[in-house]
mmCIF file of C-alpha atoms in Angstrom:
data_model
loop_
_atom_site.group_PDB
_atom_site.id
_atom_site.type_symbol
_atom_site.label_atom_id
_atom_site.label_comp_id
_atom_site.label_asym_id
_atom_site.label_seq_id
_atom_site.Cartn_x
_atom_site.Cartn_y
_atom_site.Cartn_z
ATOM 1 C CA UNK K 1 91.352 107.496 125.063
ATOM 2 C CA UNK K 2 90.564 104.357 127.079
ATOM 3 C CA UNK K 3 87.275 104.229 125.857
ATOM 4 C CA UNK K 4 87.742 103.911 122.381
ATOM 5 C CA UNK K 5 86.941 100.791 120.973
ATOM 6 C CA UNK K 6 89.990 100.386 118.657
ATOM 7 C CA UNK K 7 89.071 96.666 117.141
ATOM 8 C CA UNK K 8 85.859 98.421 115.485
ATOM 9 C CA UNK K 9 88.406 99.526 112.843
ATOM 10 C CA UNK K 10 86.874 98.249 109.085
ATOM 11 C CA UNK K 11 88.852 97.856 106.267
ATOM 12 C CA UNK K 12 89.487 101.742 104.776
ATOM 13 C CA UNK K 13 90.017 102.690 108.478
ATOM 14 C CA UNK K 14 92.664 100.207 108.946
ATOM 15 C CA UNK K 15 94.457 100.765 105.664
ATOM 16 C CA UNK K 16 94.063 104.643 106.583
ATOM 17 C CA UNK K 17 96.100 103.517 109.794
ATOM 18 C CA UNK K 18 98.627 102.187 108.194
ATOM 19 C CA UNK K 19 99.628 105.110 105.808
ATOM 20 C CA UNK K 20 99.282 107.611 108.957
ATOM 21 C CA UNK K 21 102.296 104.726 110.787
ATOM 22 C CA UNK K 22 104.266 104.138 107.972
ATOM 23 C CA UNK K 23 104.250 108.001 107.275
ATOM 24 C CA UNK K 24 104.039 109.793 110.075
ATOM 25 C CA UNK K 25 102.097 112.237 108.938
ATOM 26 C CA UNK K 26 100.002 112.632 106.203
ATOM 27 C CA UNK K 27 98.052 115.463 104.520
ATOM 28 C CA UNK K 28 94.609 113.616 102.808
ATOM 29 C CA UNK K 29 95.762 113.685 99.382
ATOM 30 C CA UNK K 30 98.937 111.798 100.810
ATOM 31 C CA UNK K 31 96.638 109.042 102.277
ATOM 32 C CA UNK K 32 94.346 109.175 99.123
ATOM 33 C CA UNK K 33 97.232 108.565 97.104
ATOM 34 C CA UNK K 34 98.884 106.069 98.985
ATOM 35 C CA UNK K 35 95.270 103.990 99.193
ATOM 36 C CA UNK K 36 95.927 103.863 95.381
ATOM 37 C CA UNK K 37 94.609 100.002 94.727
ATOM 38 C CA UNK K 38 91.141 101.536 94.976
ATOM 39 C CA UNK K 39 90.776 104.052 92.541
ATOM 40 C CA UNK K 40 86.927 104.337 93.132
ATOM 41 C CA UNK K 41 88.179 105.809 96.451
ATOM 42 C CA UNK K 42 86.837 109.482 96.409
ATOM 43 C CA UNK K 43 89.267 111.931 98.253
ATOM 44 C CA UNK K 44 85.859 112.940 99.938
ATOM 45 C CA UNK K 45 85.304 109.606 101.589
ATOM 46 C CA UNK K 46 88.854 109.706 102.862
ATOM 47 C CA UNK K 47 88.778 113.444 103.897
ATOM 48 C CA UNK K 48 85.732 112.359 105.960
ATOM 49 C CA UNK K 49 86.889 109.008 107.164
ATOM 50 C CA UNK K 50 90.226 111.050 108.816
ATOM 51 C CA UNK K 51 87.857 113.567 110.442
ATOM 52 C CA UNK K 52 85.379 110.488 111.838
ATOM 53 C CA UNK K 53 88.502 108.894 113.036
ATOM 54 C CA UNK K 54 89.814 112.255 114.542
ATOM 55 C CA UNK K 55 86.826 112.166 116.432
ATOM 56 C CA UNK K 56 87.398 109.130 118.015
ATOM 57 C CA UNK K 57 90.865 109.598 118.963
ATOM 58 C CA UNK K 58 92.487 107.353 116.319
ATOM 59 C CA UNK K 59 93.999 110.531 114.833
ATOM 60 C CA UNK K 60 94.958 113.826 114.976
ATOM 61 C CA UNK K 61 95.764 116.660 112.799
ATOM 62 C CA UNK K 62 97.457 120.368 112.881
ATOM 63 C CA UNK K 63 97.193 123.139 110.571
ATOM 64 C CA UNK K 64 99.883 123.693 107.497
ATOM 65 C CA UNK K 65 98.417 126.924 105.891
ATOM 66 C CA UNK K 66 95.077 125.430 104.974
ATOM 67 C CA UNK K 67 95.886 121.955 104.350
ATOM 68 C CA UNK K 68 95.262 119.650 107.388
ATOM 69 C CA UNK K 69 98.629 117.362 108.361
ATOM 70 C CA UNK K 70 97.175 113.979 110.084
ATOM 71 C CA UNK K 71 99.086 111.463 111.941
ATOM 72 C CA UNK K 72 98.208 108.492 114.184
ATOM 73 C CA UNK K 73 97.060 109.252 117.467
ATOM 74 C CA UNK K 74 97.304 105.679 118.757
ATOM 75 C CA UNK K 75 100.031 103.214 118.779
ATOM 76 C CA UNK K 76 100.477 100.532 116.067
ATOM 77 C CA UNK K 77 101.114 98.060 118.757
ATOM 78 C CA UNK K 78 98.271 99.041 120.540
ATOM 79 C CA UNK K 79 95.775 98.438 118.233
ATOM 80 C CA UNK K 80 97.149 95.059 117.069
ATOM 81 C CA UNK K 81 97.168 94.093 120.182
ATOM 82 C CA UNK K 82 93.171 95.303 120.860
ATOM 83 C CA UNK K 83 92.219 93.493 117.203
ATOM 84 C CA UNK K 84 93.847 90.357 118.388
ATOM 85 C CA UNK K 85 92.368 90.012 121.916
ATOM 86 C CA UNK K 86 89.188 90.961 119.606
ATOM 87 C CA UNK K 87 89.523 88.192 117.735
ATOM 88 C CA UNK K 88 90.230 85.749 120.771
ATOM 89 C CA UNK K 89 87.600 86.652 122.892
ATOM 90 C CA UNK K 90 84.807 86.606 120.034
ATOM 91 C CA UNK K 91 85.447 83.361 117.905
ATOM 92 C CA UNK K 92 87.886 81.265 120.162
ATOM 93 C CA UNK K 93 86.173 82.283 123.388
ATOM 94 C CA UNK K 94 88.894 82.820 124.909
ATOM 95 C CA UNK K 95 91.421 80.168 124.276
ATOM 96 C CA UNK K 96 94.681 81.178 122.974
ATOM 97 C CA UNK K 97 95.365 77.156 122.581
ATOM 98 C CA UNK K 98 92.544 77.160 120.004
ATOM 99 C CA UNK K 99 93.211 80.479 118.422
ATOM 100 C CA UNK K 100 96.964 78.976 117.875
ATOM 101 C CA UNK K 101 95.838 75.414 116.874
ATOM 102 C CA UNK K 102 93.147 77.225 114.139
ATOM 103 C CA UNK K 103 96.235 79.919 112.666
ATOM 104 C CA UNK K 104 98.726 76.690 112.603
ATOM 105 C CA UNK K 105 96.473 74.377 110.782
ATOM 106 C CA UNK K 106 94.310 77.100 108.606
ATOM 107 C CA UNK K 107 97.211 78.607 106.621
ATOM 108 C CA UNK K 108 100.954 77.420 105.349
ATOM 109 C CA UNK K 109 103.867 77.339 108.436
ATOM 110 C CA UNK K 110 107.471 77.683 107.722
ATOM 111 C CA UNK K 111 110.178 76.104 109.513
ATOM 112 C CA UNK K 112 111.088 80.007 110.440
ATOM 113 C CA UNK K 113 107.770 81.062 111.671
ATOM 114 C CA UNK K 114 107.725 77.481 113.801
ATOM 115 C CA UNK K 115 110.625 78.501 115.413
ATOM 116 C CA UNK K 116 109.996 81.590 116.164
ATOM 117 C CA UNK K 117 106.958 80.590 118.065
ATOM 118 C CA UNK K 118 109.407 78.245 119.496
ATOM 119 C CA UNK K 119 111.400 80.883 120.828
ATOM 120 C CA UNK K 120 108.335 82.627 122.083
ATOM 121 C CA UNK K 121 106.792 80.353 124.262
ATOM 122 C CA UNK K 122 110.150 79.821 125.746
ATOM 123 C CA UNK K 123 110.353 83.485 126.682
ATOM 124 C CA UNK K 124 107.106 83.463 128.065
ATOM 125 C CA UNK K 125 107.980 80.206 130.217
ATOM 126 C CA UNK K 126 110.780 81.794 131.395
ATOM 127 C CA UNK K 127 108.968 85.636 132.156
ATOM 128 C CA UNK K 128 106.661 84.819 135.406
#
């Protein structure tokens, strides 16, 4: 599982992802239906997707009569995390201070989100 390169994740995969977390588990017409904003979705193209992402460890199924039962073979956390550090290392090279400067200035910051981070960085002061 180490070896899986969990950031590659596109768009359908992620989405696919998040049904399987929020779920649990998830036959294909379950994730099919929940993907419902796209109706141009075939139940093919997410039948396959699961079975491509079975194959790289994202997921995993077992057997209810003949109907396949997915679920998320990876962490939610996990892969957040791997997108992020993704992210870092590719456009910020690196630098969390940039990263942080780009998100604060690129989007809309409430008082609650700013003192969250706050609280954060405090933490992390405080955790050697």
């Amino acid at each position: 599982m180490a070896n899986v390169r969990l950031h590659r994740l596109g768009d359908l995969q992620l989405r696919i992802m998040q049904v399987l977390w929020d779920r649990g588990e998830a036959s294909v017409a379950d994730v099919h239906d929940a993907l419902g904003a796209r109706p141009k979705l075939a139940y093919t193209t997410v039948a396959t997707m699961l079975r491509k992402m079975e194959a790289r460890g994202l997921a995993a199924h077992r057997t209810e009569g003949r109907t396949f039962i997915y679920r998320a073979a990876v962490a939610e956390e996990r892969v957040g995390r791997n997108m992020a550090e993704h992210v870092l290392d590719r456009l910020f090279q690196g630098s969390l201070a940039t990263m942080v400067s780009h998100l604060l200035t690129a989007r809309e910051v409430s008082g609650d989100e700013l003192a969250e981070l706050e609280r954060l960085i405090a933490e992390r002061k405080r955790t050697p």
